[in-house]
């Protein structure tokens, strides 16, 4: 699903990533962990082609992203679902409209929009909040709307950049469980986080990055075990 | 294989996307608030000035062309001159193909019939000989020749007067066009700034659309349409002032019994629509390039 081969990303003289290699298979649930500035966000940006690799090759869902033309980027992104740390919801739109917004922009028929949005809101457990605007929702609920928006187009891969960064521990756990449920339906999930407690609890594959390089890759082993 | 249903589905999808773009465009107008009014007033003003000046230039050119092709001059005689003696002399000049005597009594009667409330004064008009010349190229030499005749008071040729009108109109037009260009740049700046503010305000939405794979042209189009619609609306609003200006010019010309072309207004309005839409579109493109790096 995702393959990084000898990937280096440089900003000026500064290496954001150096010779990074990893593969994420279809259907996997993977955490990307590391301190701030280690290169987690750069990996995310390379996946959804916000940035291009300086050297090496990035493949996502069979597409060589490193050489992808700008005009083809929207087609790549339609196959992905992106979840943001700050939710990025439209403040004056209801939960339904927030999820429906992109589908409408893509020309989806209205009855199809309704079917898919209701389906996505059911998955995230917000079917009773379809008419609520973001300020009427808790942080955890807002992030659920963000997740519903990410999955509404039926993506093969969901990437979440610090999805629990703005949430309390209980909401964070709920969001992780929700992403796990989505993964169990067959969607590949990649989450960047620095919440090690949650990562430990989930017992899933972890790619650790530090100083622009991968330093560990495997199932998280807590120091207690 | 070609499938009719897939064709109709794709067409229906494009229609829905078009509908969303129109909704987004009008949403942009709603968000722009008072700036809409400022832009439209500026746009209408510059297009009105531009239209009026273009009309003035075209009309004066048309008059000069029309009158310039008439190869006739009027020779006014001194009071001491004898019309019957002068007419053969003038007729015998080279390149003159016809000479027509208009006695001052005849001119005065015609004037009295045309004008009401003329005071009871002695006839001030001179005897006149109207000369027709074989070619416009020879007009100036005949004017020179007749002006030097001792019994000739003055020689009138409408072309000279019209040339002066045209020069005046051109002077006004050049100044006006410079002023229009200045206002045009100002309008570009205002449109570009308004749309830039709008792009900043919609940054979040644009970011979401980009991340979810909505095409770049879908994101850009509402801004481009909004800019162009400012220009188009400004041009349509400018129709009334420009048409009124033309009505005024025509009234002045018809007072002097001069006719001008009636077709120029449609040409000028068409030009205003094209230029207005272009200015609006360029203003929008400028802000899209600067602030909408998608």
Coordinates of C-alpha atoms in Angstrom, one line a residue:
Chain A
X1 CA 0.0 0.0 0.0
X2 CA 2.8 2.4 1.0
X3 CA 6.4 2.0 0.0
X4 CA 9.3 4.3 0.8
X5 CA 12.6 3.4 -1.0
X6 CA 15.7 5.3 -0.1
X7 CA 13.7 8.5 0.5
X8 CA 15.5 11.7 1.4
X9 CA 13.7 15.0 1.7
X10 CA 15.8 18.2 2.0
X11 CA 14.8 21.7 2.8
X12 CA 17.7 23.9 1.7
X13 CA 20.7 22.2 3.4
X14 CA 18.6 20.7 6.1
X15 CA 17.6 17.0 5.9
X16 CA 14.0 16.4 7.0
X17 CA 14.3 12.7 6.1
X18 CA 17.4 10.7 5.3
X19 CA 17.4 7.4 3.4
X20 CA 14.1 6.3 4.7
X21 CA 12.9 2.8 3.8
X22 CA 9.7 1.1 4.9
X23 CA 6.7 -0.7 3.5
X24 CA 3.1 -0.7 4.8
X25 CA 1.0 -3.6 3.5
X26 CA -2.7 -3.2 2.6
X27 CA -4.9 -3.6 5.7
X28 CA -2.2 -2.7 8.2
X29 CA -2.6 -0.4 11.2
X30 CA 0.6 1.5 11.8
X31 CA 1.8 4.2 14.1
X32 CA 4.4 6.7 13.2
X33 CA 6.1 8.0 16.3
X34 CA 8.9 10.3 17.2
X35 CA 9.6 13.7 18.8
X36 CA 8.5 17.0 17.2
X37 CA 10.6 17.8 14.1
X38 CA 11.8 14.2 13.7
X39 CA 10.1 14.0 10.2
X40 CA 6.7 12.5 10.9
X41 CA 4.8 15.3 9.2
X42 CA 7.2 15.2 6.2
X43 CA 6.4 11.5 5.7
X44 CA 2.7 12.3 5.8
X45 CA 3.1 15.1 3.3
X46 CA 5.1 12.9 1.0
X47 CA 2.3 10.3 1.1
X48 CA -0.4 12.8 0.1
X49 CA 2.0 14.6 -2.3
X50 CA 2.0 17.9 -0.5
X51 CA 5.8 17.6 -0.9
X52 CA 8.0 15.7 -3.3
X53 CA 11.0 13.6 -2.2
X54 CA 14.3 15.1 -3.0
X55 CA 15.7 11.5 -3.6
X56 CA 14.2 8.1 -3.7
X57 CA 10.8 6.7 -4.5
X58 CA 7.4 6.9 -2.7
X59 CA 4.6 4.6 -3.9
X60 CA 1.1 4.9 -2.6
X61 CA -1.6 2.4 -3.6
X62 CA 0.4 1.5 -6.7
X63 CA 1.1 5.1 -7.8
X64 CA 4.6 6.5 -7.9
X65 CA 3.9 9.7 -6.0
X66 CA 7.4 11.1 -6.4
X67 CA 6.9 11.6 -10.2
X68 CA 3.2 12.3 -10.1
X69 CA 2.2 15.3 -12.1
X70 CA 0.5 18.2 -10.2
X71 CA -2.7 17.7 -12.3
X72 CA -2.9 14.0 -11.1
X73 CA -2.5 14.8 -7.4
X74 CA -6.3 15.2 -6.8
X75 CA -6.9 11.7 -8.2
X76 CA -4.4 10.3 -5.7
X77 CA -6.0 12.2 -2.9
X78 CA -9.4 10.9 -3.7
X79 CA -8.1 7.4 -2.8
X80 CA -6.9 8.7 0.6
X81 CA -8.7 9.9 3.7
X82 CA -6.9 12.5 5.7
X83 CA -7.6 13.3 9.4
X84 CA -6.2 16.5 10.9
X85 CA -5.0 17.3 14.4
X86 CA -7.1 20.5 14.4
X87 CA -10.2 18.8 12.8
X88 CA -10.5 21.4 10.1
X89 CA -14.3 21.6 10.2
X90 CA -16.2 24.4 8.6
X91 CA -17.6 26.4 11.5
X92 CA -21.0 27.4 10.1
X93 CA -21.8 24.0 8.6
X94 CA -23.6 21.1 10.3
X95 CA -21.9 17.8 10.8
X96 CA -23.8 16.4 7.8
X97 CA -22.7 19.3 5.6
X98 CA -19.1 19.1 6.7
X99 CA -19.0 15.4 5.6
X100 CA -21.1 16.1 2.5
X101 CA -19.0 19.2 1.4
X102 CA -16.4 17.4 -0.6
X103 CA -18.8 14.8 -2.1
X104 CA -20.9 17.6 -3.5
X105 CA -17.8 19.3 -4.9
X106 CA -17.0 16.1 -6.6
X107 CA -20.4 16.0 -8.3
X108 CA -21.9 13.1 -6.3
X109 CA -25.7 12.8 -6.8
X110 CA -27.7 14.1 -3.9
X111 CA -29.3 10.8 -2.9
X112 CA -25.8 9.2 -3.0
X113 CA -24.4 12.0 -0.9
X114 CA -27.1 11.4 1.7
X115 CA -26.6 7.7 1.8
X116 CA -22.8 7.9 2.1
X117 CA -22.8 10.7 4.7
X118 CA -25.4 9.0 6.9
X119 CA -23.4 5.8 6.6
X120 CA -20.1 7.5 7.6
X121 CA -21.8 9.3 10.5
X122 CA -23.2 6.0 11.7
X123 CA -19.7 4.4 11.6
X124 CA -18.3 7.2 13.8
X125 CA -21.4 7.1 16.1
X126 CA -22.7 10.6 15.4
X127 CA -26.0 9.7 13.7
X128 CA -27.9 11.7 16.4
X129 CA -25.7 14.8 15.8
X130 CA -26.2 15.3 12.0
X131 CA -27.6 18.8 12.4
X132 CA -25.1 20.0 15.1
X133 CA -22.6 22.7 14.1
X134 CA -19.0 22.2 15.4
X135 CA -19.4 24.6 18.3
X136 CA -22.2 22.4 19.6
X137 CA -19.9 19.3 19.6
X138 CA -17.1 18.2 22.0
X139 CA -13.5 17.9 20.7
X140 CA -13.8 14.2 20.4
X141 CA -17.1 14.5 18.5
X142 CA -15.5 17.1 16.2
X143 CA -12.7 14.7 15.4
X144 CA -15.3 12.0 14.7
X145 CA -16.9 14.3 12.1
X146 CA -13.3 14.7 10.7
X147 CA -13.0 10.9 10.5
X148 CA -16.4 10.5 8.9
X149 CA -15.3 13.1 6.3
X150 CA -12.1 11.1 5.7
X151 CA -13.9 7.8 5.2
X152 CA -17.0 9.0 3.3
X153 CA -15.4 8.5 -0.1
X154 CA -14.4 4.9 0.7
X155 CA -10.6 5.3 0.7
X156 CA -8.2 2.4 0.7
X157 CA -5.9 4.4 3.1
X158 CA -6.6 6.7 6.0
X159 CA -3.8 8.9 7.3
X160 CA -4.2 10.7 10.5
X161 CA -1.7 13.4 11.6
X162 CA -1.7 13.7 15.4
X163 CA -5.5 12.9 15.5
X164 CA -5.6 13.0 19.3
X165 CA -3.2 15.9 19.8
X166 CA -6.1 18.3 20.8
X167 CA -8.1 15.7 22.8
X168 CA -8.4 14.5 26.4
X169 CA -7.2 11.0 27.3
X170 CA -10.7 9.4 27.2
X171 CA -11.6 11.0 23.8
X172 CA -8.2 10.0 22.5
X173 CA -8.8 6.4 23.3
X174 CA -12.3 6.6 21.7
X175 CA -10.8 8.0 18.5
X176 CA -8.1 5.3 18.4
X177 CA -10.7 2.6 18.8
X178 CA -12.7 4.2 16.0
X179 CA -9.7 4.2 13.7
X180 CA -9.1 0.6 14.7
X181 CA -12.7 -0.3 13.7
X182 CA -12.2 1.4 10.4
X183 CA -9.0 -0.7 9.9
X184 CA -10.9 -3.8 10.8
X185 CA -13.2 -3.1 7.8
X186 CA -10.1 -3.4 5.6
X187 CA -8.9 0.1 5.3
X188 CA -5.1 0.7 5.8
X189 CA -4.5 3.2 8.7
X190 CA -1.4 5.2 9.3
X191 CA -1.4 7.4 12.4
X192 CA 1.4 9.9 13.4
X193 CA 1.4 10.5 17.1
X194 CA 3.5 11.2 20.1
X195 CA 1.0 9.7 22.5
X196 CA 3.1 6.7 23.5
X197 CA 0.7 5.5 26.2
X198 CA -2.0 5.0 23.5
X199 CA 0.5 3.4 21.2
X200 CA 1.5 0.9 23.9
X201 CA -2.1 0.1 24.7
X202 CA -3.0 -0.6 21.0
X203 CA -0.1 -3.2 20.5
X204 CA 0.2 -2.5 16.8
X205 CA 3.1 -2.0 14.4
X206 CA 5.1 1.2 15.2
X207 CA 7.6 3.0 13.0
X208 CA 9.8 5.2 15.1
X209 CA 11.6 8.1 13.6
X210 CA 14.3 10.3 15.1
X211 CA 16.6 12.9 13.7
X212 CA 15.2 12.3 10.1
X213 CA 15.8 8.5 10.2
X214 CA 13.9 5.4 11.1
X215 CA 15.3 4.1 14.3
X216 CA 12.8 1.2 15.0
X217 CA 10.1 -0.7 13.2
X218 CA 8.0 -3.3 14.8
X219 CA 5.3 -4.0 17.4
X220 CA 5.7 -1.7 20.4
X221 CA 7.4 -3.3 23.4
X222 CA 6.8 -1.5 26.6
X223 CA 9.7 -1.1 29.0
X224 CA 7.7 -3.1 31.6
X225 CA 7.4 -6.2 29.5
Chain B
X1 CA -17.9 0.7 -26.0
X2 CA -19.9 3.9 -26.0
X3 CA -22.6 3.8 -23.4
X4 CA -25.5 6.3 -23.4
X5 CA -26.1 6.0 -19.7
X6 CA -22.5 6.6 -18.8
X7 CA -22.5 9.6 -21.0
X8 CA -25.6 11.0 -19.3
X9 CA -24.2 10.2 -15.9
X10 CA -21.0 12.0 -16.7
X11 CA -23.0 14.9 -18.1
X12 CA -25.2 15.0 -15.0
X13 CA -22.1 15.0 -12.8
X14 CA -20.6 17.9 -14.7
X15 CA -23.9 19.8 -14.3
X16 CA -23.9 19.2 -10.5
X17 CA -20.3 20.4 -10.3
X18 CA -21.2 23.5 -12.4
X19 CA -24.1 24.1 -10.1
X20 CA -21.8 23.9 -7.0
X21 CA -19.3 26.3 -8.7
X22 CA -22.2 28.8 -9.2
X23 CA -23.3 28.4 -5.6
X24 CA -19.7 29.0 -4.4
X25 CA -19.4 32.0 -6.7
X26 CA -22.5 33.7 -5.3
X27 CA -21.4 32.7 -1.8
X28 CA -18.2 34.7 -2.6
X29 CA -20.3 37.8 -3.5
X30 CA -22.3 37.4 -0.3
X31 CA -19.1 37.2 1.8
X32 CA -17.6 40.3 0.0
X33 CA -20.4 42.5 1.3
X34 CA -19.8 46.2 0.8
X35 CA -16.7 45.6 -1.3
X36 CA -19.1 44.5 -4.1
X37 CA -20.6 48.0 -4.2
X38 CA -17.2 49.7 -4.2
X39 CA -15.9 47.5 -7.0
X40 CA -19.1 47.8 -9.1
X41 CA -19.2 51.6 -8.7
X42 CA -15.5 51.9 -9.7
X43 CA -15.9 49.4 -12.5
X44 CA -19.0 51.2 -13.9
X45 CA -17.3 54.5 -13.7
X46 CA -14.2 53.6 -15.6
X47 CA -16.2 51.7 -18.2
X48 CA -18.5 54.7 -18.6
X49 CA -15.6 57.0 -19.1
X50 CA -13.9 54.6 -21.4
X51 CA -17.1 54.0 -23.4
X52 CA -17.9 57.8 -23.7
X53 CA -14.4 58.6 -24.8
X54 CA -14.4 55.8 -27.4
X55 CA -17.7 56.9 -28.7
X56 CA -16.5 60.5 -28.9
X57 CA -13.4 59.4 -30.9
X58 CA -15.4 57.2 -33.2
X59 CA -18.1 59.8 -33.8
X60 CA -15.7 62.6 -34.5
X61 CA -13.7 60.4 -36.9
X62 CA -17.0 59.4 -38.6
X63 CA -17.9 63.1 -39.1
X64 CA -14.5 64.0 -40.4
X65 CA -14.5 61.1 -42.8
X66 CA -18.0 61.9 -44.0
X67 CA -17.5 65.7 -44.4
X68 CA -14.0 65.3 -45.6
X69 CA -15.2 63.4 -48.6
X70 CA -17.4 66.3 -49.6
X71 CA -15.4 68.4 -52.0
X72 CA -17.2 71.7 -51.6
X73 CA -16.2 75.0 -50.2
X74 CA -18.1 78.2 -49.4
X75 CA -16.5 81.5 -50.6
X76 CA -17.9 84.6 -48.7
X77 CA -17.6 87.8 -50.7
X78 CA -16.9 91.3 -49.4
X79 CA -19.9 93.8 -49.3
X80 CA -18.2 95.8 -52.1
X81 CA -18.0 92.8 -54.4
X82 CA -20.4 92.0 -57.2
X83 CA -21.8 88.5 -57.1
X84 CA -22.6 88.3 -60.7
X85 CA -19.0 89.3 -61.7
X86 CA -17.4 87.0 -59.2
X87 CA -19.2 83.8 -60.0
X88 CA -17.6 83.3 -63.5
X89 CA -14.2 84.2 -62.2
X90 CA -14.5 81.5 -59.5
X91 CA -16.1 79.0 -61.9
X92 CA -13.1 79.4 -64.2
X93 CA -10.6 78.4 -61.6
X94 CA -8.8 75.1 -62.2
X95 CA -10.4 71.9 -60.7
X96 CA -13.7 73.7 -60.1
X97 CA -16.5 71.8 -61.6
X98 CA -19.5 73.8 -60.4
X99 CA -20.2 77.2 -58.9
X100 CA -23.5 78.2 -57.3
X101 CA -24.3 81.7 -56.3
X102 CA -26.2 82.2 -53.1
X103 CA -27.2 85.9 -52.8
X104 CA -27.2 87.3 -49.3
X105 CA -30.9 88.0 -49.4
X106 CA -31.6 84.3 -50.1
X107 CA -29.4 83.2 -47.2
X108 CA -31.0 85.7 -44.9
X109 CA -34.6 84.6 -45.8
X110 CA -33.5 80.9 -45.2
X111 CA -32.1 81.9 -41.8
X112 CA -35.3 83.8 -40.9
X113 CA -37.4 80.8 -41.8
X114 CA -35.3 78.5 -39.6
X115 CA -34.9 80.8 -36.6
X116 CA -37.7 82.3 -34.5
X117 CA -37.5 85.6 -32.7
X118 CA -34.8 87.2 -34.9
X119 CA -34.5 90.9 -34.0
X120 CA -35.2 93.4 -36.7
X121 CA -31.7 94.1 -37.9
X122 CA -30.2 94.7 -41.3
X123 CA -29.0 91.5 -43.2
X124 CA -25.5 90.8 -41.8
X125 CA -24.8 87.8 -44.2
X126 CA -22.5 88.1 -47.1
X127 CA -23.1 86.9 -50.7
X128 CA -21.7 83.4 -51.1
X129 CA -20.4 81.3 -54.0
X130 CA -20.4 77.5 -53.3
X131 CA -17.7 75.8 -55.3
X132 CA -17.6 72.0 -56.0
X133 CA -14.1 70.7 -56.7
X134 CA -13.1 67.7 -58.7
X135 CA -11.0 66.0 -55.9
X136 CA -10.3 66.4 -52.1
X137 CA -6.6 66.6 -53.0
X138 CA -7.2 70.0 -54.8
X139 CA -9.3 71.6 -52.1
X140 CA -6.4 73.2 -50.2
X141 CA -5.0 74.8 -53.4
X142 CA -8.4 76.3 -54.3
X143 CA -8.8 77.6 -50.7
X144 CA -5.4 79.3 -51.0
X145 CA -6.2 80.8 -54.4
X146 CA -9.6 82.2 -53.4
X147 CA -8.4 83.6 -50.1
X148 CA -6.0 85.8 -52.0
X149 CA -8.7 87.3 -54.2
X150 CA -9.3 90.9 -53.3
X151 CA -13.1 90.6 -53.3
X152 CA -13.1 87.5 -51.0
X153 CA -13.8 88.1 -47.3
X154 CA -13.5 84.5 -46.1
X155 CA -13.4 80.9 -47.3
X156 CA -15.1 78.2 -45.3
X157 CA -14.4 74.5 -45.7
X158 CA -16.1 72.2 -43.1
X159 CA -13.2 69.7 -43.2
X160 CA -10.9 72.2 -41.5
X161 CA -13.4 72.8 -38.7
X162 CA -14.0 69.1 -38.4
X163 CA -10.2 68.5 -38.2
X164 CA -10.1 70.9 -35.3
X165 CA -13.0 69.0 -33.6
X166 CA -11.2 65.8 -34.2
X167 CA -7.9 67.1 -32.8
X168 CA -9.8 68.3 -29.7
X169 CA -11.6 65.0 -29.4
X170 CA -8.3 63.2 -29.7
X171 CA -6.7 65.3 -27.1
X172 CA -9.6 64.7 -24.7
X173 CA -9.5 61.0 -25.6
X174 CA -5.8 60.6 -24.9
X175 CA -6.1 62.3 -21.5
X176 CA -9.2 60.3 -20.8
X177 CA -7.7 57.0 -21.8
X178 CA -4.7 57.7 -19.5
X179 CA -7.1 58.4 -16.7
X180 CA -9.1 55.3 -17.6
X181 CA -5.9 53.2 -17.5
X182 CA -5.1 54.6 -14.1
X183 CA -8.6 53.8 -12.9
X184 CA -8.3 50.4 -14.5
X185 CA -5.2 49.6 -12.5
X186 CA -6.9 50.8 -9.4
X187 CA -9.8 48.5 -10.1
X188 CA -7.5 45.6 -10.8
X189 CA -5.9 46.3 -7.4
X190 CA -9.3 46.5 -5.6
X191 CA -10.6 43.3 -7.2
X192 CA -7.4 41.5 -6.6
X193 CA -7.3 42.6 -2.9
X194 CA -11.0 41.7 -2.3
X195 CA -10.5 38.3 -3.7
X196 CA -7.3 37.8 -1.8
X197 CA -9.1 38.6 1.4
X198 CA -11.8 36.1 0.4
X199 CA -9.2 33.4 -0.3
X200 CA -7.7 34.1 3.1
X201 CA -11.1 33.8 4.7
X202 CA -11.7 30.5 2.9
X203 CA -8.3 29.1 3.5
X204 CA -9.7 26.3 5.7
X205 CA -12.3 25.2 3.1
X206 CA -9.7 25.3 0.4
X207 CA -7.3 23.2 2.4
X208 CA -10.0 20.6 3.0
X209 CA -11.0 20.6 -0.7
X210 CA -7.4 20.1 -1.7
X211 CA -6.7 17.3 0.8
X212 CA -9.9 15.5 -0.3
X213 CA -8.9 15.5 -4.0
X214 CA -11.1 18.2 -5.4
X215 CA -9.6 19.5 -8.7
X216 CA -7.6 22.7 -8.7
X217 CA -9.8 24.3 -11.3
X218 CA -12.9 23.7 -9.2
X219 CA -11.2 25.6 -6.3
X220 CA -10.1 28.4 -8.6
X221 CA -13.2 28.8 -10.8
X222 CA -15.5 30.6 -8.3
X223 CA -12.9 33.4 -7.7
X224 CA -12.3 33.7 -11.5
X225 CA -16.0 33.9 -12.1
X226 CA -16.5 36.4 -9.4
X227 CA -13.8 38.7 -10.8
X228 CA -15.2 38.4 -14.3
X229 CA -18.7 39.0 -13.2
X230 CA -17.7 42.2 -11.6
X231 CA -16.4 43.4 -15.0
X232 CA -19.5 42.1 -16.9
X233 CA -21.9 43.7 -14.5
X234 CA -19.9 46.9 -14.5
X235 CA -20.1 47.0 -18.3
X236 CA -23.9 46.4 -18.3
X237 CA -24.4 49.1 -15.7
X238 CA -22.3 51.5 -17.7
X239 CA -24.6 51.1 -20.7
X240 CA -27.1 53.7 -19.4
X241 CA -24.5 56.5 -18.9
X242 CA -22.8 55.8 -22.2
X243 CA -26.1 55.7 -24.1
X244 CA -27.1 59.0 -22.4
X245 CA -23.8 60.5 -23.4
X246 CA -24.4 59.4 -27.0
X247 CA -27.9 60.9 -26.9
X248 CA -26.4 64.2 -25.7
X249 CA -23.7 64.1 -28.5
X250 CA -26.2 63.3 -31.1
X251 CA -28.5 66.2 -29.9
X252 CA -25.5 68.6 -30.2
X253 CA -24.7 67.3 -33.7
X254 CA -28.2 67.4 -34.9
X255 CA -28.5 71.0 -33.7
X256 CA -25.7 71.8 -36.2
X257 CA -27.6 69.6 -38.7
X258 CA -24.8 67.0 -38.6
X259 CA -25.6 63.4 -38.7
X260 CA -23.5 60.7 -37.1
X261 CA -23.4 57.0 -37.2
X262 CA -25.9 55.2 -34.9
X263 CA -24.0 51.9 -34.9
X264 CA -21.1 52.9 -32.7
X265 CA -23.0 52.4 -29.4
X266 CA -23.3 48.7 -29.9
X267 CA -19.7 48.3 -30.8
X268 CA -18.6 50.4 -27.8
X269 CA -20.9 48.4 -25.4
X270 CA -19.5 45.1 -26.8
X271 CA -16.0 46.5 -26.2
X272 CA -16.9 47.5 -22.7
X273 CA -18.2 44.0 -21.9
X274 CA -15.0 42.4 -23.3
X275 CA -12.6 44.8 -21.5
X276 CA -14.7 44.8 -18.2
X277 CA -14.7 40.9 -18.1
X278 CA -11.0 40.8 -18.9
X279 CA -10.0 43.4 -16.2
X280 CA -12.1 41.4 -13.7
X281 CA -10.6 38.1 -14.8
X282 CA -7.1 39.5 -14.7
X283 CA -7.7 40.9 -11.2
X284 CA -8.9 37.5 -10.0
X285 CA -6.1 35.6 -11.7
X286 CA -3.6 37.9 -10.0
X287 CA -5.0 37.0 -6.5
X288 CA -5.3 33.3 -7.4
X289 CA -1.7 33.2 -8.5
X290 CA -0.5 35.1 -5.4
X291 CA -2.6 33.4 -2.7
X292 CA -4.1 30.2 -4.0
X293 CA -1.1 28.1 -4.6
X294 CA -3.0 24.8 -5.4

